[in-house]
mmCIF file of C-alpha atoms in Angstrom:
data_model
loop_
_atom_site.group_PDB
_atom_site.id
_atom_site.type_symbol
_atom_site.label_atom_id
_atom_site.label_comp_id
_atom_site.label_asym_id
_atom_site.label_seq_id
_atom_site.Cartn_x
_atom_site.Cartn_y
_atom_site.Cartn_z
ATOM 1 C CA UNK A 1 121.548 121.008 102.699
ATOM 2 C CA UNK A 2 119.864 117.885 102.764
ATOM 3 C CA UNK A 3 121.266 114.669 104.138
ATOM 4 C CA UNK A 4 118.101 112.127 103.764
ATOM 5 C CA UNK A 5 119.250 108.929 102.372
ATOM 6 C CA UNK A 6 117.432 108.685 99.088
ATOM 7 C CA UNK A 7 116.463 105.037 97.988
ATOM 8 C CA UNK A 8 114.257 104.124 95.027
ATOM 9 C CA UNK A 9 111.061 101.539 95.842
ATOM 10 C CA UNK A 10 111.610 97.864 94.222
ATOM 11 C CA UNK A 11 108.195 96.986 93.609
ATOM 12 C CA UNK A 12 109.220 93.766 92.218
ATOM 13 C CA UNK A 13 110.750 92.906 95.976
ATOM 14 C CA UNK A 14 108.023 94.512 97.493
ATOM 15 C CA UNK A 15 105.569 92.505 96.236
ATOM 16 C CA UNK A 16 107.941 89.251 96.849
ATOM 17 C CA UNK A 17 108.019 90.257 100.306
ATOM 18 C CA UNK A 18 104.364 90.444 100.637
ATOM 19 C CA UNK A 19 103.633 87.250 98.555
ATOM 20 C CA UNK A 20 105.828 85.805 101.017
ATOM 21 C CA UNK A 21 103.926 87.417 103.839
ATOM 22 C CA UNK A 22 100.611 86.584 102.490
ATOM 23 C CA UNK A 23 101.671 82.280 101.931
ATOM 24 C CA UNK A 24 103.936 81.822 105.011
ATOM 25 C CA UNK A 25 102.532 84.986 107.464
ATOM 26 C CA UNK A 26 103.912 87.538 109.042
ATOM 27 C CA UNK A 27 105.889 86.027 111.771
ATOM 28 C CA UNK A 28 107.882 84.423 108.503
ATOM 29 C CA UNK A 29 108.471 87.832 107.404
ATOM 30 C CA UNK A 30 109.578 88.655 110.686
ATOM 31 C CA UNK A 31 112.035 86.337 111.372
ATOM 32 C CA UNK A 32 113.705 87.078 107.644
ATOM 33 C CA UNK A 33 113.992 90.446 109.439
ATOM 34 C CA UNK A 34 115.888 89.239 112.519
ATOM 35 C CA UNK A 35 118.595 87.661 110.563
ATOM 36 C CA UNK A 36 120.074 90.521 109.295
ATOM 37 C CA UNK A 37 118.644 93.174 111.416
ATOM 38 C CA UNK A 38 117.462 92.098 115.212
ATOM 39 C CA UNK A 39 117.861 95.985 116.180
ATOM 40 C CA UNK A 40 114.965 96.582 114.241
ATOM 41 C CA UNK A 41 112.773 93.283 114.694
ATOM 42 C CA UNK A 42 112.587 93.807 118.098
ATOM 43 C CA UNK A 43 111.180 96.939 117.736
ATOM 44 C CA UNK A 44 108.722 95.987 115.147
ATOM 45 C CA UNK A 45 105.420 93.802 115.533
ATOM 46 C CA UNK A 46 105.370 91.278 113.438
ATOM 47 C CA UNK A 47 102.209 91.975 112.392
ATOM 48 C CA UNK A 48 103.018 95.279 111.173
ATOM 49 C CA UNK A 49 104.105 94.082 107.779
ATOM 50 C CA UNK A 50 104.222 97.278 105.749
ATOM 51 C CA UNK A 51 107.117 98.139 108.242
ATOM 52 C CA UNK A 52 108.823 94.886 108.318
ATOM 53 C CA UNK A 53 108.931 94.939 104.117
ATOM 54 C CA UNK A 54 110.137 98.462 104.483
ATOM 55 C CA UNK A 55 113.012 97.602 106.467
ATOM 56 C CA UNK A 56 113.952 94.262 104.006
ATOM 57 C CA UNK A 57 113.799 96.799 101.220
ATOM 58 C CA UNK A 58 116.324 99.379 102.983
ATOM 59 C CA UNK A 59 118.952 96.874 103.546
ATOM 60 C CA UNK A 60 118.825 95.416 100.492
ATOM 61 C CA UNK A 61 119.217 98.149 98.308
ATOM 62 C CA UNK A 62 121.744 99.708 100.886
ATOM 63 C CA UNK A 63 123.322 96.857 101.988
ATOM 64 C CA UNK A 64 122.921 98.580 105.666
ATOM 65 C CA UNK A 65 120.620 97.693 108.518
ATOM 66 C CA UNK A 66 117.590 100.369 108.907
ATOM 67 C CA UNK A 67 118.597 100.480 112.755
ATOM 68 C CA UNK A 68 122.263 101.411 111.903
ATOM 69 C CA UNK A 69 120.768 104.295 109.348
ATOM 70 C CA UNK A 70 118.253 105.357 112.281
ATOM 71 C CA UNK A 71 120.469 105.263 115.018
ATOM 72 C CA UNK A 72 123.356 107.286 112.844
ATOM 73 C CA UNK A 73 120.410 109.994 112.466
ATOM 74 C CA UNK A 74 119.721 110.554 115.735
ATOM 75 C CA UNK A 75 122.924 111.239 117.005
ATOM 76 C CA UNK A 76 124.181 113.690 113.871
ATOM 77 C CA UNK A 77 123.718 117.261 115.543
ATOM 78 C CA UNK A 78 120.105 118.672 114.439
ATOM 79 C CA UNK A 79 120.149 120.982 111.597
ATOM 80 C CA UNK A 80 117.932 123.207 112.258
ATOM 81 C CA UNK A 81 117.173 124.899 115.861
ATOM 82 C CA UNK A 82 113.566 123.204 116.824
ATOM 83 C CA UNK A 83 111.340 123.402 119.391
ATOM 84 C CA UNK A 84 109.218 120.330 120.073
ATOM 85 C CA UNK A 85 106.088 121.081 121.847
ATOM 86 C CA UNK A 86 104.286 117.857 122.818
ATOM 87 C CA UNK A 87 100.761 118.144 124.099
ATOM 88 C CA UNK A 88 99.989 115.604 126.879
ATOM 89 C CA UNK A 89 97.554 114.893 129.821
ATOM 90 C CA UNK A 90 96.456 112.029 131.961
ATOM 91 C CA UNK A 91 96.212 108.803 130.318
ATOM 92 C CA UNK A 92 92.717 107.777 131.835
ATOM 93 C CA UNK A 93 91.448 111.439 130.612
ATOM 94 C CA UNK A 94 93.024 110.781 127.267
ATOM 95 C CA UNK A 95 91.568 107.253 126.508
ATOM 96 C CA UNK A 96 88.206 108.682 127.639
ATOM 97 C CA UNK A 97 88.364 111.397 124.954
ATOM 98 C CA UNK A 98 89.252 109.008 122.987
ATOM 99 C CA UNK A 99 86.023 106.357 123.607
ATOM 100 C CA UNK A 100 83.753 109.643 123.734
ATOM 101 C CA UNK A 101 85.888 110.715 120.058
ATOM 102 C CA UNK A 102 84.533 107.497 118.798
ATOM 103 C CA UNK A 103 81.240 107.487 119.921
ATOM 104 C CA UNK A 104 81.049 111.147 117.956
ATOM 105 C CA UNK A 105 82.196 109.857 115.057
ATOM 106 C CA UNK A 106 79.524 106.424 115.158
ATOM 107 C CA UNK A 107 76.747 109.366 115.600
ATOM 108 C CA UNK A 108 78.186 111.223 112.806
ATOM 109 C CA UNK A 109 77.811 108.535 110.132
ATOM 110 C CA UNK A 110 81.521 106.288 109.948
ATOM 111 C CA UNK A 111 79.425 103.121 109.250
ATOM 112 C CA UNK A 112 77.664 104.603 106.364
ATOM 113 C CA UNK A 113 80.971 105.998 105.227
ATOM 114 C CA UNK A 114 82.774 102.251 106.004
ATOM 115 C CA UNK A 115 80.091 100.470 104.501
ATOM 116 C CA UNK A 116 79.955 102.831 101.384
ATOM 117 C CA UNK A 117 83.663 101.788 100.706
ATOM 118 C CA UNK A 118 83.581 98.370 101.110
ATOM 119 C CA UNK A 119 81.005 98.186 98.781
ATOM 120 C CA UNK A 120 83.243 99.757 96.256
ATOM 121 C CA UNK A 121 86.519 98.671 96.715
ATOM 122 C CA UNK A 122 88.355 95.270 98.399
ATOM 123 C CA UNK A 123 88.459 94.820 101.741
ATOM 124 C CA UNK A 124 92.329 93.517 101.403
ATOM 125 C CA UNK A 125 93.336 97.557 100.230
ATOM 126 C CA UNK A 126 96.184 99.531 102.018
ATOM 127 C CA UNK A 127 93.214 102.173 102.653
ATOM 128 C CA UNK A 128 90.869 99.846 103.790
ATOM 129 C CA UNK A 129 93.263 98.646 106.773
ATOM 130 C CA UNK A 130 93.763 102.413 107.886
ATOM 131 C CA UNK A 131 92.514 102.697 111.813
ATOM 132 C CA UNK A 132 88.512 103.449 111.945
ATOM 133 C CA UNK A 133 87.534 101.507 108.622
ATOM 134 C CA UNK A 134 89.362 97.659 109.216
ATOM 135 C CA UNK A 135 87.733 97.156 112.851
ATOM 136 C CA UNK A 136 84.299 97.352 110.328
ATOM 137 C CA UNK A 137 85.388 94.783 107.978
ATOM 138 C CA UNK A 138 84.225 91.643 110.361
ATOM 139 C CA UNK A 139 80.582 92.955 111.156
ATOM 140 C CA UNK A 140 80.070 93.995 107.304
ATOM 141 C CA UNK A 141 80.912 90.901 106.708
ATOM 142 C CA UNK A 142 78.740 89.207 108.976
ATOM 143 C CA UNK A 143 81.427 87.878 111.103
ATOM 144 C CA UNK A 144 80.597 90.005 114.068
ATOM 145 C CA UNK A 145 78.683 92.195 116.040
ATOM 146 C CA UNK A 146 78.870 96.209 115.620
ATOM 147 C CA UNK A 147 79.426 96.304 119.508
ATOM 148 C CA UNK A 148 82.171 94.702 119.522
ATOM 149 C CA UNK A 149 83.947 96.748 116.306
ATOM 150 C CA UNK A 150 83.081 100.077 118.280
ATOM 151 C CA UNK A 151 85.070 98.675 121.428
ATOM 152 C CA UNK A 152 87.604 97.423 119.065
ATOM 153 C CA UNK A 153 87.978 100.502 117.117
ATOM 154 C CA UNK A 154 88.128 102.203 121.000
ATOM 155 C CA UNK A 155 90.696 99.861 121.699
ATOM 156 C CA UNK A 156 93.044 99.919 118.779
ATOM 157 C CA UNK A 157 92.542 103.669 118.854
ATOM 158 C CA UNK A 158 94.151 103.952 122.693
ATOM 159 C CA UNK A 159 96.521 101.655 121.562
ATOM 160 C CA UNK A 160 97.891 104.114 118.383
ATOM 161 C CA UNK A 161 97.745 106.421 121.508
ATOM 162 C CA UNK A 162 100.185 104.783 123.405
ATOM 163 C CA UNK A 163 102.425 104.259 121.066
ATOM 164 C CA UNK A 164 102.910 107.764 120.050
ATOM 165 C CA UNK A 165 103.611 108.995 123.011
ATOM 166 C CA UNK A 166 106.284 105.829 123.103
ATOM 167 C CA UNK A 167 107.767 107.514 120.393
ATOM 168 C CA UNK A 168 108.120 110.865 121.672
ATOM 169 C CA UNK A 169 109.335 109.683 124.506
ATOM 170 C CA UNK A 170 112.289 107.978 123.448
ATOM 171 C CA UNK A 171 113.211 109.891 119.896
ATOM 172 C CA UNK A 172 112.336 113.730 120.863
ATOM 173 C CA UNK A 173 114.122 116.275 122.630
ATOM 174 C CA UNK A 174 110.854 118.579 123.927
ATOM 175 C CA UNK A 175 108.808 120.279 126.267
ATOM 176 C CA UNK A 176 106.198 118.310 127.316
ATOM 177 C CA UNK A 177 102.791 120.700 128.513
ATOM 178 C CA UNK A 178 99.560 119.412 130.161
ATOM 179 C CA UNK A 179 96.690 120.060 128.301
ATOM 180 C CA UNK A 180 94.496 120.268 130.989
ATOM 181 C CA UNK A 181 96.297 122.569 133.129
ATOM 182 C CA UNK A 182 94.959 125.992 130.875
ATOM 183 C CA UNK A 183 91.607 126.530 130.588
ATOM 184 C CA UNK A 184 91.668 126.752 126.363
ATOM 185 C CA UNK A 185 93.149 126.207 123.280
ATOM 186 C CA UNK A 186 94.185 129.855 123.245
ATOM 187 C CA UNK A 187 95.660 128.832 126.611
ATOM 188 C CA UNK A 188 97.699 126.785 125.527
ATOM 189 C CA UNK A 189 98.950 128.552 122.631
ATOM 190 C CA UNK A 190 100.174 131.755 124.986
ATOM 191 C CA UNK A 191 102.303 128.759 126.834
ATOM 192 C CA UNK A 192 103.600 128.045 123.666
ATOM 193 C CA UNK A 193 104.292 131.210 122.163
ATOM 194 C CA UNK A 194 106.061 132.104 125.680
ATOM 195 C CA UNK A 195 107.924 128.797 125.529
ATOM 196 C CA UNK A 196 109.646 129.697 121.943
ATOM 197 C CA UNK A 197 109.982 133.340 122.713
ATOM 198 C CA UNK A 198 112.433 131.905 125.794
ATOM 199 C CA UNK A 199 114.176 129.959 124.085
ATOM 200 C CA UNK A 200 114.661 132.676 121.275
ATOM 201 C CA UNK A 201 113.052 130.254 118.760
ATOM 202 C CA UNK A 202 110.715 132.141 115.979
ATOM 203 C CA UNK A 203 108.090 131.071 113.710
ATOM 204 C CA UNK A 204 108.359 130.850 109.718
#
């Protein structure tokens, strides 16, 4: 049984709406958005264009706001019997995992592998704006120091943090368990095991 609302990509629009994005920026975009669907451009950045086009294409091949669609999902009774098991601890502990996360990965050779790509491919690429590779793009291109794209690669990475936890918060149903209140990994997957096996929930 599948209930997914199927709709087929217009590249033609899509690349309208991104021409249009690319001349007149993203706030344009935005505010195209609003018109005919505030729900969702208040919840939307205006800088996060891929979204914003995404949510022009729904309604106009549906004729139906993207809020309306998202908000009749999540009140339609679940399908299937889940268990949501959201690993969490302190903020300050997890944006220090995340700052010492980075600092592994600098020692482990992301410039080289940044630098490698830009080399081959445009800067302006869908995969070249992914998080880790565009906070590069400035000091490669001489526009800035490599201090400041660690800190800002630190930064936008606590920030992707944030906001999915946001979204867990406000669209899941789950049991929320403290990472740092077991010992290890194995720990924590005993608490979950015990967790499921209470709520007479198996694994497949």
């Amino acid at each position: 049984n599948n209930d997914f609302t199927e709709t087929k990509t217009d590249v033609a629009y899509r690349q309208e709406l991104q021409q249009i994005a690319d001349s007149k920026g993203s706030l344009y975009l935005h505010e195209m958005l609003k018109k005919i669907d505030a729900a969702s451009a208040d919840t939307m950045h205006p800088n996060n264009v891929k979204r914003v086009i995404r949510a022009l294409e729904y309604y106009k091949q549906t004729g139906t706001a993207i809020s309306e669609h998202n908000a009749n999902e999540k009140s339609r009774t679940p399908y299937y019997d889940v268990n949501l098991i959201v690993l969490n601890m302190p903020r300050a502990c997890l944006y220090e995992r995340i700052n010492q996360r980075v600092d592994g990965m600098m020692k482990q050779g992301l410039l080289h592998e940044v630098e490698s790509l830009y080399k081959k491919y445009d800067a302006s690429l869908v995969s070249m704006q992914g998080l880790g590779y565009k906070e590069f793009i400035p000091y490669l291109k001489g526009e800035g120091t490599l201090e400041d794209a660690v800190e800002i690669l630190k930064r936008d990475t606590r920030h992707f943090a944030k906001r999915q936890l946001t979204w867990f918060t406000h669209q899941c149903d789950g049991t929320w368990i403290d990472r740092l209140a077991y010992e290890s990994a194995d720990a924590v997957s005993d608490a979950i095991i015990k967790e499921s096996e209470e709520k007479q929930i198996g694994f497949y």
